[in-house]
Amino acid sequence: MARIIKTSRSTISLIESGTGDHPQGDPGASGRGLRDGGAVQGAARGDRGEGVPRAFATCGSRWNPRRTRFSRGLRPSCPALLQTASYAYELLRNGLPRASEAEIRNKVQQRMSRQELLRRPSPPDMSVVVCESVLRRRVGEPETMRGQLSALLEFADRPTALLQVLPLDAGTHGLMDGSLSILTTPENGMTVYTEGIRSGSIIEEPMQARQLARSYDVLTATALSPVESTCLIRKLLEAP
């Protein structure tokens, strides 16, 4: 298949696992290779049109991050919606060592395009908890980290944003196994998206969603206040 559509085997693997995007070019080529009657081509058009992670597509048209009104989340790295291009590049380059340079840069571009969600006239209210280790762990060159810390401060200054830092001495908590995003839409209420290194899971069952939301609420209670969080980020940014 990689030979037929002229891409790498790692890209095919990501597509098969549902964690990657269809490669640029002629999406019908993969469909012709499978004799699928155009299904792959149609799916590729849908993915590029939305510009959101493929795992979200499993929910069909019932909800979409672009219609999100309120979002809460905990991430083991800086959240993708808040990443700078250079920070995202370093994460993707190290996370996908077999991907070509063109594939990495394409993924960075897609990630940056999703950030338009926060620049629209009526952005969603967004609450984010970032572990202190994320702020202290160097990603790329020092300038990359300074740019990322500055971007977090810009986000924290938004009227619709709430940024908290979970300190290193906060101890264990119920969400240490992976990242968590809680999205609320007018049409379908609360949906939870959990993510591991190579897989993601969407949880819509009300009781499970409420339990995870409760764990997030407990987490915010143990995190630094928004003011304390921005002070810590500024301190790290100004450190030599």
CSV table of C-alpha atoms in Angstrom, one decimal:
chain,number,residue,atom,x,y,z
A,1,MET,CA,0.0,0.0,0.0
A,2,ALA,CA,2.8,2.4,0.8
A,3,ARG,CA,4.3,1.8,-2.6
A,4,ILE,CA,0.9,2.3,-4.4
A,5,ILE,CA,0.2,5.7,-2.8
A,6,LYS,CA,3.9,6.7,-2.6
A,7,THR,CA,4.2,7.2,1.1
A,8,SER,CA,6.0,5.6,4.1
A,9,ARG,CA,5.0,2.5,5.9
A,10,SER,CA,4.8,4.4,9.2
A,11,THR,CA,2.1,6.6,7.7
A,12,ILE,CA,0.1,3.5,6.6
A,13,SER,CA,0.5,2.1,10.1
A,14,LEU,CA,-0.9,5.3,11.7
A,15,ILE,CA,-3.8,5.3,9.3
A,16,GLU,CA,-4.6,1.7,10.1
A,17,SER,CA,-4.5,2.4,13.8
A,18,GLY,CA,-6.8,5.4,13.4
A,19,THR,CA,-4.2,7.8,14.9
A,20,GLY,CA,-2.9,9.3,11.7
A,21,ASP,CA,-4.2,11.5,8.8
A,22,HIS,CA,-4.5,10.4,5.2
A,23,PRO,CA,-1.3,11.5,3.3
A,24,GLN,CA,-1.5,14.5,1.0
A,25,GLY,CA,-1.9,13.9,-2.7
A,26,ASP,CA,-4.4,11.6,-4.5
A,27,PRO,CA,-6.5,9.9,-1.7
A,28,GLY,CA,-8.2,7.8,-4.4
A,29,ALA,CA,-4.9,6.0,-5.0
A,30,SER,CA,-5.3,4.0,-1.8
A,31,GLY,CA,-8.9,3.3,-2.5
A,32,ARG,CA,-8.0,2.0,-6.0
A,33,GLY,CA,-5.4,-0.2,-4.4
A,34,LEU,CA,-8.1,-1.7,-2.2
A,35,ARG,CA,-10.8,-1.5,-4.8
A,36,ASP,CA,-13.0,0.2,-2.2
A,37,GLY,CA,-15.4,2.0,-4.6
A,38,GLY,CA,-14.2,5.5,-3.4
A,39,ALA,CA,-14.7,5.1,0.3
A,40,VAL,CA,-11.2,6.0,1.2
A,41,GLN,CA,-11.3,9.1,-1.0
A,42,GLY,CA,-14.4,10.3,0.7
A,43,ALA,CA,-13.1,9.6,4.2
A,44,ALA,CA,-9.9,11.5,3.3
A,45,ARG,CA,-11.9,14.5,2.2
A,46,GLY,CA,-13.8,14.5,5.4
A,47,ASP,CA,-10.7,14.3,7.6
A,48,ARG,CA,-9.0,17.2,5.8
A,49,GLY,CA,-12.1,19.2,5.9
A,50,GLU,CA,-12.5,19.1,9.7
A,51,GLY,CA,-8.8,19.2,10.6
A,52,VAL,CA,-9.3,17.4,13.9
A,53,PRO,CA,-7.8,14.2,15.3
A,54,ARG,CA,-9.2,11.1,13.6
A,55,ALA,CA,-10.4,9.6,16.9
A,56,PHE,CA,-13.0,12.4,17.1
A,57,ALA,CA,-14.5,11.2,13.8
A,58,THR,CA,-15.7,8.0,15.4
A,59,CYS,CA,-18.5,10.0,17.0
A,60,GLY,CA,-19.8,10.8,13.6
A,61,SER,CA,-21.7,14.1,13.2
A,62,ARG,CA,-23.2,14.1,16.7
A,63,TRP,CA,-20.5,16.3,18.1
A,64,ASN,CA,-17.4,18.1,16.9
A,65,PRO,CA,-14.6,20.0,18.8
A,66,ARG,CA,-15.4,23.0,16.6
A,67,ARG,CA,-18.9,23.2,18.3
A,68,THR,CA,-17.4,22.9,21.7
A,69,ARG,CA,-18.6,25.5,24.2
A,70,PHE,CA,-16.5,24.4,27.2
A,71,SER,CA,-13.4,22.3,27.4
A,72,ARG,CA,-11.3,21.0,30.4
A,73,GLY,CA,-8.2,19.0,30.1
A,74,LEU,CA,-5.1,17.5,31.7
A,75,ARG,CA,-2.1,16.7,29.4
A,76,PRO,CA,1.3,15.0,30.0
A,77,SER,CA,2.8,17.5,27.6
A,78,CYS,CA,1.7,21.0,26.6
A,79,PRO,CA,-1.8,20.7,25.1
A,80,ALA,CA,-1.8,20.6,21.3
A,81,LEU,CA,-4.1,23.6,21.1
A,82,LEU,CA,-1.5,25.7,23.0
A,83,GLN,CA,1.7,24.4,21.3
A,84,THR,CA,4.0,26.5,19.3
A,85,ALA,CA,5.1,25.2,15.9
A,86,SER,CA,8.7,24.5,17.1
A,87,TYR,CA,7.5,22.7,20.2
A,88,ALA,CA,5.1,20.6,18.2
A,89,TYR,CA,7.8,19.8,15.7
A,90,GLU,CA,10.1,18.5,18.4
A,91,LEU,CA,7.4,16.3,19.9
A,92,LEU,CA,6.4,14.8,16.6
A,93,ARG,CA,9.9,14.4,15.3
A,94,ASN,CA,10.9,12.4,18.4
A,95,GLY,CA,7.5,10.6,18.6
A,96,LEU,CA,7.5,9.4,15.0
A,97,PRO,CA,11.2,8.6,14.2
A,98,ARG,CA,10.3,6.7,11.0
A,99,ALA,CA,8.2,9.5,9.5
A,100,SER,CA,9.7,11.6,6.7
A,101,GLU,CA,10.5,15.3,7.2
A,102,ALA,CA,7.6,16.2,4.9
A,103,GLU,CA,5.2,14.1,7.0
A,104,ILE,CA,6.3,15.7,10.2
A,105,ARG,CA,6.0,19.2,8.9
A,106,ASN,CA,2.5,18.4,7.5
A,107,LYS,CA,1.4,17.2,10.9
A,108,VAL,CA,2.8,20.4,12.5
A,109,GLN,CA,0.8,22.4,10.0
A,110,GLN,CA,-2.4,20.5,10.7
A,111,ARG,CA,-1.9,21.0,14.5
A,112,MET,CA,-1.4,24.7,14.0
A,113,SER,CA,-4.5,25.0,11.8
A,114,ARG,CA,-6.6,23.5,14.7
A,115,GLN,CA,-5.6,26.4,16.9
A,116,GLU,CA,-7.9,28.6,14.8
A,117,LEU,CA,-10.6,27.3,17.1
A,118,LEU,CA,-9.2,29.6,19.8
A,119,ARG,CA,-9.0,32.6,17.5
A,120,ARG,CA,-12.6,32.6,16.3
A,121,PRO,CA,-14.9,35.5,17.4
A,122,SER,CA,-16.5,33.3,20.1
A,123,PRO,CA,-13.9,30.8,21.3
A,124,PRO,CA,-14.9,28.1,23.8
A,125,ASP,CA,-14.3,28.5,27.5
A,126,MET,CA,-11.2,26.4,28.1
A,127,SER,CA,-9.7,25.1,31.4
A,128,VAL,CA,-6.3,23.4,31.3
A,129,VAL,CA,-4.2,21.8,34.0
A,130,VAL,CA,-0.5,21.4,33.1
A,131,CYS,CA,1.9,19.3,35.2
A,132,GLU,CA,4.9,21.3,36.5
A,133,SER,CA,7.2,18.6,35.0
A,134,VAL,CA,5.9,19.7,31.5
A,135,LEU,CA,7.1,23.3,32.2
A,136,ARG,CA,10.5,22.1,33.5
A,137,ARG,CA,11.3,19.4,30.9
A,138,ARG,CA,13.3,20.9,28.0
A,139,VAL,CA,11.8,20.2,24.6
A,140,GLY,CA,14.2,21.2,21.8
A,141,GLU,CA,16.5,24.2,22.2
A,142,PRO,CA,16.1,26.7,25.1
A,143,GLU,CA,14.5,29.2,22.7
A,144,THR,CA,11.8,26.6,21.9
A,145,MET,CA,10.9,26.3,25.6
A,146,ARG,CA,10.9,30.1,26.1
A,147,GLY,CA,8.6,30.5,23.2
A,148,GLN,CA,6.3,27.8,24.6
A,149,LEU,CA,6.2,29.3,28.1
A,150,SER,CA,5.4,32.7,26.5
A,151,ALA,CA,2.5,31.1,24.5
A,152,LEU,CA,1.1,29.6,27.8
A,153,LEU,CA,1.2,33.0,29.4
A,154,GLU,CA,-0.7,34.5,26.4
A,155,PHE,CA,-3.3,31.8,26.7
A,156,ALA,CA,-3.7,32.4,30.5
A,157,ASP,CA,-4.4,36.1,29.7
A,158,ARG,CA,-7.4,35.3,27.6
A,159,PRO,CA,-10.8,36.1,29.3
A,160,THR,CA,-12.1,32.7,28.3
A,161,ALA,CA,-9.1,30.7,29.6
A,162,LEU,CA,-8.2,29.2,32.9
A,163,LEU,CA,-4.7,27.8,33.3
A,164,GLN,CA,-3.4,25.9,36.4
A,165,VAL,CA,-0.2,24.2,37.1
A,166,LEU,CA,-0.1,20.9,39.1
A,167,PRO,CA,3.0,21.2,41.3
A,168,LEU,CA,5.5,18.3,41.5
A,169,ASP,CA,4.7,17.8,45.3
A,170,ALA,CA,1.0,17.4,44.7
A,171,GLY,CA,1.4,13.6,44.9
A,172,THR,CA,-0.5,10.9,43.1
A,173,HIS,CA,-3.9,11.5,41.5
A,174,GLY,CA,-6.6,9.6,39.6
A,175,LEU,CA,-5.6,10.8,36.2
A,176,MET,CA,-1.9,9.8,36.0
A,177,ASP,CA,-2.4,7.1,33.4
A,178,GLY,CA,-2.8,9.4,30.5
A,179,SER,CA,-4.2,12.7,29.1
A,180,LEU,CA,-7.9,13.7,29.5
A,181,SER,CA,-10.1,16.1,27.6
A,182,ILE,CA,-13.6,16.9,28.7
A,183,LEU,CA,-15.7,18.7,26.0
A,184,THR,CA,-19.2,20.1,26.4
A,185,THR,CA,-21.4,20.9,23.5
A,186,PRO,CA,-24.9,22.3,23.3
A,187,GLU,CA,-26.2,19.3,21.3
A,188,ASN,CA,-24.8,16.4,23.3
A,189,GLY,CA,-23.7,17.5,26.7
A,190,MET,CA,-20.4,16.2,28.0
A,191,THR,CA,-18.0,13.9,26.2
A,192,VAL,CA,-14.6,12.7,27.5
A,193,TYR,CA,-11.6,11.9,25.4
A,194,THR,CA,-8.7,9.9,26.9
A,195,GLU,CA,-5.5,9.4,25.1
A,196,GLY,CA,-2.4,7.2,25.5
A,197,ILE,CA,0.8,7.2,23.4
A,198,ARG,CA,-0.7,5.5,20.3
A,199,SER,CA,-4.4,5.3,21.0
A,200,GLY,CA,-7.4,7.3,22.1
A,201,SER,CA,-10.8,6.5,23.5
A,202,ILE,CA,-14.0,8.5,23.5
A,203,ILE,CA,-16.3,8.1,26.5
A,204,GLU,CA,-19.9,9.2,26.2
A,205,GLU,CA,-21.6,6.9,28.8
A,206,PRO,CA,-22.9,9.5,31.3
A,207,MET,CA,-21.8,7.8,34.6
A,208,GLN,CA,-18.2,7.2,33.3
A,209,ALA,CA,-18.0,10.7,32.0
A,210,ARG,CA,-19.2,12.1,35.3
A,211,GLN,CA,-16.6,10.1,37.2
A,212,LEU,CA,-13.8,11.3,35.1
A,213,ALA,CA,-15.1,14.9,35.3
A,214,ARG,CA,-15.1,14.5,39.1
A,215,SER,CA,-11.5,13.3,39.1
A,216,TYR,CA,-10.6,16.4,37.1
A,217,ASP,CA,-12.4,18.7,39.6
A,218,VAL,CA,-10.4,17.1,42.4
A,219,LEU,CA,-7.3,17.7,40.5
A,220,THR,CA,-8.0,21.4,40.0
A,221,ALA,CA,-8.5,21.7,43.7
A,222,THR,CA,-4.9,20.5,44.4
A,223,ALA,CA,-3.3,22.5,41.6
A,224,LEU,CA,-1.9,26.0,42.0
A,225,SER,CA,-4.3,28.9,41.6
A,226,PRO,CA,-4.3,30.7,38.2
A,227,VAL,CA,-2.3,33.6,39.6
A,228,GLU,CA,0.2,31.3,41.3
A,229,SER,CA,0.4,29.3,38.1
A,230,THR,CA,1.3,32.3,35.9
A,231,CYS,CA,3.8,33.5,38.5
A,232,LEU,CA,5.6,30.1,38.3
A,233,ILE,CA,5.6,30.2,34.5
A,234,ARG,CA,7.0,33.7,34.4
A,235,LYS,CA,9.7,32.6,36.9
A,236,LEU,CA,10.7,29.7,34.7
A,237,LEU,CA,10.7,32.0,31.6
A,238,GLU,CA,13.0,34.5,33.3
A,239,ALA,CA,15.4,31.9,34.6
A,240,PRO,CA,18.8,32.0,33.0
